[in-house]
CSV table of C-alpha atoms in Angstrom, one decimal:
chain,number,residue,atom,x,y,z
A,47,MET,CA,0.9,21.6,-26.7
A,48,LYS,CA,-0.7,25.0,-26.6
A,49,SER,CA,0.0,27.3,-23.6
A,50,SER,CA,-2.8,27.9,-21.1
A,51,THR,CA,-3.9,31.3,-19.9
A,52,ILE,CA,-4.9,32.6,-16.5
A,53,ASP,CA,-7.5,35.4,-16.0
A,54,LEU,CA,-8.1,36.7,-12.5
A,55,ASP,CA,-9.5,39.9,-11.0
A,56,LEU,CA,-9.0,40.6,-7.3
A,57,ARG,CA,-8.7,43.4,-4.8
A,58,ILE,CA,-5.9,43.8,-2.3
A,59,PRO,CA,-7.2,43.9,1.3
A,60,ALA,CA,-6.7,47.0,3.3
A,61,GLU,CA,-4.7,45.1,6.0
A,62,GLN,CA,-1.9,44.6,3.4
A,63,ALA,CA,-1.2,48.3,3.1
A,64,GLY,CA,2.5,49.1,3.2
A,65,GLN,CA,3.6,45.7,1.8
A,66,ARG,CA,5.5,45.3,-1.5
A,67,LEU,CA,3.3,44.4,-4.4
A,68,ASP,CA,5.0,41.1,-4.9
A,69,GLN,CA,4.7,40.2,-1.2
A,70,ALA,CA,1.0,41.0,-1.2
A,71,LEU,CA,0.3,39.0,-4.3
A,72,ALA,CA,2.3,36.0,-3.0
A,73,ALA,CA,0.0,36.0,0.0
A,74,LEU,CA,-3.1,36.4,-2.1
A,75,LEU,CA,-2.1,33.9,-4.8
A,76,PRO,CA,-0.2,31.1,-2.9
A,77,ASP,CA,-0.6,28.7,-5.9
A,78,TYR,CA,2.0,30.7,-7.8
A,79,SER,CA,5.7,31.1,-6.8
A,80,ARG,CA,6.9,34.6,-5.9
A,81,SER,CA,9.4,34.5,-8.8
A,82,ARG,CA,6.6,33.7,-11.2
A,83,LEU,CA,4.4,36.6,-9.9
A,84,LYS,CA,7.4,38.9,-10.1
A,85,ALA,CA,7.9,38.0,-13.7
A,86,TRP,CA,4.3,38.6,-14.5
A,87,ILE,CA,4.4,42.0,-12.8
A,88,GLU,CA,7.5,42.9,-14.8
A,89,SER,CA,6.0,41.7,-18.1
A,90,GLY,CA,2.8,43.7,-17.6
A,91,GLU,CA,0.7,40.6,-17.3
A,92,ILE,CA,-0.3,41.9,-13.8
A,93,ARG,CA,-1.8,45.5,-13.6
A,94,VAL,CA,-2.8,47.4,-10.6
A,95,ASP,CA,-5.7,49.9,-11.0
A,96,GLY,CA,-5.1,49.5,-14.7
A,97,ALA,CA,-1.5,50.6,-14.5
A,98,LEU,CA,2.0,49.0,-14.7
A,99,ARG,CA,3.7,48.7,-11.4
A,100,ARG,CA,7.1,47.3,-10.1
A,101,PRO,CA,7.4,44.3,-7.8
A,102,LYS,CA,8.9,46.5,-5.1
A,103,ASP,CA,6.3,49.2,-5.2
A,104,LYS,CA,4.4,49.7,-1.9
A,105,ILE,CA,0.6,49.2,-1.9
A,106,LEU,CA,-2.0,51.3,-0.1
A,107,GLY,CA,-4.6,48.6,0.2
A,108,GLY,CA,-7.9,48.3,-1.8
A,109,GLU,CA,-6.2,48.3,-5.2
A,110,ALA,CA,-7.8,46.4,-8.0
A,111,VAL,CA,-5.5,43.8,-9.6
A,112,GLU,CA,-5.9,42.2,-13.0
A,113,LEU,CA,-4.0,39.1,-13.9
A,114,HIS,CA,-4.0,38.1,-17.5
A,115,ALA,CA,-1.0,35.8,-17.9
A,116,THR,CA,0.2,32.9,-20.0
A,117,LEU,CA,1.6,29.7,-18.6
A,118,PRO,CA,4.2,28.7,-21.3
A,119,VAL,CA,5.1,25.2,-22.2
A,120,GLU,CA,8.1,24.8,-19.9
A,121,VAL,CA,9.8,21.7,-21.4
A,122,GLU,CA,10.8,20.7,-24.9
A,123,ALA,CA,11.5,17.0,-24.2
A,124,GLU,CA,9.4,14.7,-26.5
A,125,PRO,CA,6.8,12.4,-24.9
A,126,GLN,CA,7.9,8.8,-25.1
A,127,GLU,CA,5.8,5.8,-24.1
A,128,MET,CA,7.6,3.9,-21.3
A,129,ALA,CA,6.4,1.5,-18.6
A,130,LEU,CA,6.4,3.3,-15.2
A,131,ASP,CA,5.8,1.8,-11.8
A,132,ILE,CA,3.3,4.3,-10.3
A,133,VAL,CA,3.1,3.9,-6.6
A,134,HIS,CA,0.5,6.7,-6.1
A,135,GLN,CA,-1.5,9.0,-8.3
A,136,ASP,CA,-4.2,11.6,-7.9
A,137,ARG,CA,-5.0,14.7,-9.9
A,138,HIS,CA,-2.3,16.7,-8.2
A,139,VAL,CA,0.7,14.4,-7.7
A,140,LEU,CA,2.3,11.2,-8.9
A,141,VAL,CA,4.8,9.1,-7.0
A,142,VAL,CA,7.0,6.9,-9.2
A,143,ASN,CA,9.3,4.0,-8.3
A,144,LYS,CA,12.2,4.7,-10.6
A,145,PRO,CA,14.4,1.7,-11.6
A,146,ALA,CA,18.1,1.9,-11.5
A,147,GLY,CA,19.6,2.9,-14.9
A,148,LEU,CA,16.8,5.4,-15.8
A,149,VAL,CA,18.0,9.0,-16.1
A,150,VAL,CA,15.6,11.6,-14.6
A,151,HIS,CA,16.1,14.5,-17.0
A,152,PRO,CA,17.4,14.8,-20.6
A,153,GLY,CA,20.9,16.1,-20.8
A,154,ALA,CA,24.2,15.6,-22.5
A,155,GLY,CA,24.5,11.9,-23.5
A,156,ASN,CA,20.9,11.2,-22.5
A,157,ARG,CA,18.7,13.1,-24.9
A,158,ASP,CA,15.7,10.8,-24.6
A,159,ARG,CA,14.3,7.7,-22.9
A,160,THR,CA,14.4,9.5,-19.6
A,161,LEU,CA,11.8,9.7,-16.8
A,162,GLN,CA,10.8,13.1,-18.0
A,163,ASN,CA,10.0,11.8,-21.5
A,164,ALA,CA,7.9,9.0,-20.0
A,165,LEU,CA,6.0,11.4,-17.7
A,166,LEU,CA,5.1,13.7,-20.7
A,167,ALA,CA,3.6,10.6,-22.5
A,168,LEU,CA,1.7,9.7,-19.4
A,169,ASP,CA,0.3,13.2,-18.8
A,170,PRO,CA,0.9,15.8,-21.6
A,171,LYS,CA,-0.2,18.7,-19.4
A,172,LEU,CA,3.0,18.2,-17.4
A,173,ALA,CA,4.7,20.2,-20.2
A,174,GLU,CA,3.3,23.3,-18.6
A,175,LEU,CA,5.3,22.7,-15.4
A,176,PRO,CA,9.0,23.2,-14.8
A,177,ARG,CA,10.9,19.9,-15.5
A,178,ALA,CA,7.5,18.3,-16.2
A,179,GLY,CA,6.6,18.5,-12.5
A,180,ILE,CA,9.7,16.7,-11.2
A,181,VAL,CA,10.7,18.6,-8.0
A,182,HIS,CA,13.6,16.5,-6.8
A,183,ARG,CA,15.8,13.9,-8.5
A,184,LEU,CA,17.6,10.6,-8.0
A,185,ASP,CA,20.9,9.7,-9.6
A,186,LYS,CA,20.7,7.5,-12.7
A,187,ASP,CA,21.9,4.4,-10.8
A,188,THR,CA,19.8,5.1,-7.6
A,189,SER,CA,16.5,3.4,-7.5
A,190,GLY,CA,13.3,4.3,-5.7
A,191,LEU,CA,10.6,6.9,-5.1
A,192,LEU,CA,10.2,10.3,-6.8
A,193,ILE,CA,7.3,12.7,-6.3
A,194,VAL,CA,6.0,14.6,-9.3
A,195,ALA,CA,3.7,17.5,-9.3
A,196,ARG,CA,0.8,17.4,-11.8
A,197,THR,CA,-0.6,20.9,-11.2
A,198,LEU,CA,0.9,24.3,-10.6
A,199,PRO,CA,-0.5,24.6,-7.0
A,200,ALA,CA,1.1,21.2,-6.2
A,201,HIS,CA,4.4,22.2,-7.8
A,202,THR,CA,4.6,25.5,-5.8
A,203,ALA,CA,3.7,23.7,-2.6
A,204,LEU,CA,6.2,20.9,-3.1
A,205,VAL,CA,9.1,23.2,-3.9
A,206,ARG,CA,8.3,25.1,-0.7
A,207,MET,CA,8.1,21.9,1.3
A,208,LEU,CA,11.5,20.8,0.1
A,209,GLU,CA,12.9,24.1,1.1
A,210,GLU,CA,11.3,23.8,4.5
A,211,ARG,CA,12.5,20.2,4.9
A,212,SER,CA,9.0,19.0,5.6
A,213,ILE,CA,9.2,16.0,3.2
A,214,HIS,CA,10.5,12.9,4.9
A,215,ARG,CA,12.8,10.9,2.6
A,216,GLU,CA,14.2,7.5,3.7
A,217,TYR,CA,16.7,5.4,1.8
A,218,GLU,CA,18.4,2.0,2.2
A,219,ALA,CA,22.0,1.4,1.3
A,220,ILE,CA,24.5,-1.4,1.5
A,221,CYS,CA,27.9,-0.1,2.7
A,222,ARG,CA,31.5,-1.4,3.0
A,223,GLY,CA,32.6,-1.7,6.5
A,224,VAL,CA,30.9,-2.8,9.7
A,225,MET,CA,29.2,0.1,11.6
A,226,THR,CA,29.1,-0.2,15.3
A,227,ALA,CA,26.1,2.1,15.6
A,228,GLY,CA,24.1,4.7,13.6
A,229,GLY,CA,25.0,8.3,13.5
A,230,THR,CA,24.8,11.6,11.8
A,231,VAL,CA,27.0,13.3,9.3
A,232,ASP,CA,26.7,17.1,9.5
A,233,ALA,CA,29.3,18.3,6.9
A,234,PRO,CA,28.9,20.9,4.1
A,235,ILE,CA,29.0,19.8,0.5
A,236,ASP,CA,30.3,21.6,-2.6
A,237,ARG,CA,31.8,20.9,-5.9
A,238,HIS,CA,35.1,19.0,-5.8
A,239,PRO,CA,38.0,21.4,-6.1
A,240,VAL,CA,39.6,19.4,-8.9
A,241,ASP,CA,37.1,17.0,-10.4
A,242,ARG,CA,34.1,19.3,-11.2
A,243,VAL,CA,31.7,16.4,-11.9
A,244,LYS,CA,32.1,15.2,-8.3
A,245,MET,CA,30.9,16.6,-5.0
A,246,ALA,CA,33.0,16.7,-1.8
A,247,VAL,CA,32.8,17.7,1.8
A,248,ARG,CA,34.2,21.2,1.9
A,249,GLN,CA,34.3,24.1,4.4
A,250,GLY,CA,32.2,26.9,3.1
A,251,GLY,CA,29.9,24.5,1.1
A,252,ARG,CA,26.2,24.2,1.5
A,253,GLU,CA,24.8,22.8,4.7
A,254,ALA,CA,24.2,19.0,4.4
A,255,VAL,CA,22.9,16.7,7.2
A,256,THR,CA,22.5,12.9,6.8
A,257,HIS,CA,21.2,10.5,9.5
A,258,TYR,CA,21.8,6.8,9.3
A,259,ARG,CA,21.1,3.7,11.4
A,260,VAL,CA,22.0,0.1,11.2
A,261,ILE,CA,19.5,-2.4,9.8
A,262,HIS,CA,21.9,-5.4,9.7
A,263,ARG,CA,25.6,-6.1,10.0
A,264,PHE,CA,27.5,-8.6,8.0
A,265,ARG,CA,31.2,-9.7,8.2
A,266,ALA,CA,32.5,-6.7,6.3
A,267,HIS,CA,29.4,-4.8,5.2
A,268,THR,CA,26.4,-3.0,6.7
A,269,HIS,CA,22.8,-2.6,5.5
A,270,VAL,CA,21.7,0.8,6.7
A,271,ARG,CA,18.6,3.1,6.7
A,272,VAL,CA,19.3,6.7,5.8
A,273,HIS,CA,17.2,9.8,6.4
A,274,LEU,CA,18.0,13.0,4.5
A,275,GLU,CA,17.6,16.3,6.4
A,276,THR,CA,18.9,18.2,3.4
A,277,GLY,CA,19.0,17.3,-0.3
A,278,ARG,CA,22.4,18.1,-1.8
A,279,THR,CA,23.7,16.5,-5.0
A,280,HIS,CA,25.1,13.0,-4.2
A,281,GLN,CA,24.7,13.8,-0.5
A,282,ILE,CA,24.2,10.2,0.8
A,283,ARG,CA,27.1,8.9,-1.3
A,284,VAL,CA,29.4,11.7,-0.3
A,285,HIS,CA,28.5,11.6,3.4
A,286,LEU,CA,28.7,7.8,3.8
A,287,ALA,CA,32.1,7.7,2.0
A,288,HIS,CA,33.2,10.6,4.3
A,289,ALA,CA,32.2,8.6,7.3
A,290,GLY,CA,34.3,5.7,6.1
A,291,TYR,CA,31.5,3.5,4.9
A,292,PRO,CA,31.3,4.0,1.1
A,293,ILE,CA,28.3,2.5,-0.7
A,294,VAL,CA,28.9,-0.9,-2.5
A,295,GLY,CA,29.2,-0.4,-6.2
A,296,ASP,CA,29.8,3.4,-6.1
A,297,ARG,CA,32.4,3.9,-8.8
A,298,VAL,CA,32.7,7.6,-8.1
A,299,TYR,CA,33.0,7.8,-4.3
A,300,GLY,CA,33.6,4.2,-3.3
A,301,GLY,CA,37.3,3.9,-4.2
A,302,ARG,CA,38.9,0.7,-5.2
A,303,LEU,CA,36.8,-2.5,-4.6
A,304,THR,CA,38.0,-4.4,-1.6
A,305,LEU,CA,37.0,-8.0,-0.8
A,306,PRO,CA,36.7,-9.3,2.8
A,307,LYS,CA,39.3,-11.9,3.8
A,308,GLY,CA,38.2,-15.4,2.9
A,309,ALA,CA,35.4,-14.2,0.6
A,310,THR,CA,33.6,-17.1,-1.1
A,311,ASP,CA,33.5,-17.3,-4.9
A,312,GLU,CA,29.9,-16.4,-4.7
A,313,LEU,CA,30.6,-13.2,-2.7
A,314,ARG,CA,33.5,-12.2,-4.9
A,315,ALA,CA,31.3,-12.5,-8.0
A,316,ALA,CA,28.5,-10.6,-6.4
A,317,LEU,CA,30.7,-7.7,-5.4
A,318,HIS,CA,32.6,-7.5,-8.6
A,319,GLY,CA,29.4,-7.7,-10.7
A,320,PHE,CA,27.2,-5.3,-8.7
A,321,PRO,CA,26.3,-2.8,-11.5
A,322,ARG,CA,25.6,0.4,-9.5
A,323,GLN,CA,25.6,2.1,-6.1
A,324,ALA,CA,23.5,0.0,-3.8
A,325,LEU,CA,21.2,2.8,-2.8
A,326,HIS,CA,17.4,2.9,-2.9
A,327,ALA,CA,14.8,5.6,-2.0
A,328,ALA,CA,12.5,3.4,0.0
A,329,ARG,CA,10.0,5.7,1.7
A,330,LEU,CA,8.4,9.1,1.2
A,331,GLU,CA,6.1,10.8,3.8
A,332,LEU,CA,4.6,14.2,3.5
A,333,ALA,CA,1.5,16.2,3.9
A,334,HIS,CA,-0.3,16.2,0.5
A,335,PRO,CA,0.6,19.5,-1.1
A,336,VAL,CA,-3.1,20.4,-1.9
A,337,THR,CA,-5.3,18.4,0.5
A,338,GLY,CA,-3.0,18.4,3.5
A,339,ARG,CA,-3.7,14.7,4.2
A,340,ASN,CA,-0.8,12.5,5.2
A,341,LEU,CA,0.7,10.7,2.1
A,342,GLU,CA,3.1,7.8,2.7
A,343,CYS,CA,4.6,5.7,0.0
A,344,ARG,CA,7.0,2.8,0.1
A,345,ALA,CA,9.0,0.9,-2.5
A,346,PRO,CA,10.5,-2.5,-1.7
A,347,LEU,CA,14.2,-3.1,-2.3
A,348,PRO,CA,14.9,-4.0,-5.9
A,349,ASP,CA,16.0,-7.5,-6.8
A,350,ASP,CA,19.7,-6.7,-7.2
A,351,MET,CA,20.0,-5.3,-3.7
A,352,VAL,CA,17.9,-8.2,-2.3
A,353,GLY,CA,20.2,-10.7,-4.0
A,354,LEU,CA,23.3,-9.0,-2.7
A,355,LEU,CA,22.0,-9.0,0.9
A,356,GLU,CA,21.2,-12.8,0.5
A,357,VAL,CA,24.8,-13.4,-0.6
A,358,LEU,CA,26.2,-11.4,2.3
A,359,ALA,CA,24.0,-13.3,4.7
A,360,ARG,CA,25.2,-16.7,3.4
A,361,ASP,CA,28.8,-15.5,3.6
A,362,ALA,CA,28.2,-14.5,7.3
A,363,ALA,CA,26.4,-17.7,8.1
A,364,GLY,CA,29.2,-19.8,6.7
A,365,ARG,CA,31.7,-18.1,9.1
A,366,VAL,CA,29.7,-18.9,12.3
């Protein structure tokens, strides 16, 4: 795909006198991130009164700004036709219900057949956006909703909204152990000190806050609803395990599989055979990044989690 170009001429208002050039342009051009504007200034694609300037230079107000920049193709992943469950789409955003087992981005061991490859086949212009417009991620074996930007203004706004925690993300999980009530885990997360592919609760890590509440209790398990306040890698999995309620099927953070006393053959088979962490991104709610209208999307629990809940219910009913 060819790169696209941007050509703009504007004048800095007098009331912005005294600001840094990059600050003034960020206010005038909110569709573009400050880091992108800074790069354009440094590369000479932005000129002020016909001259090169530095991002930190102070402005007087009234300067003429010329922007002649190129939006490069940001991704090199190849488009690949794949069926996608599109929950919402408009010209600025897509919301996709990702199945468990689908990797979000190409990487070591997963060079193709990822969500990113599928998105590029669906909308080739996504190649102009970082990570083909994907602004947050789900683990390979977590199912559910992902929001994707289709335009640069939407991408810039969504990244800002994630930083400001103004996107409501709600998950459902099936955990080991019987919770007496919901609660909050407020514990910093960082790389595990020994196993660097894992995350762990660690002092000095990045702030991480997870809220959870009970949907239904079983004999030895709990179906919970989880709300993320922050979005750290593996946050829900790490926090629920830290609270003593690891997610069923989590081979990384769940520890050794334990079976409830007197488990039926059906329940034993269901727990032994559950192929992934029982975690699903069920609901997204946000102000549309361009129109500002409320956007709410839901994705029903996938069949494997529904089936496990049915087995747990039958096991509980048989003990009454």
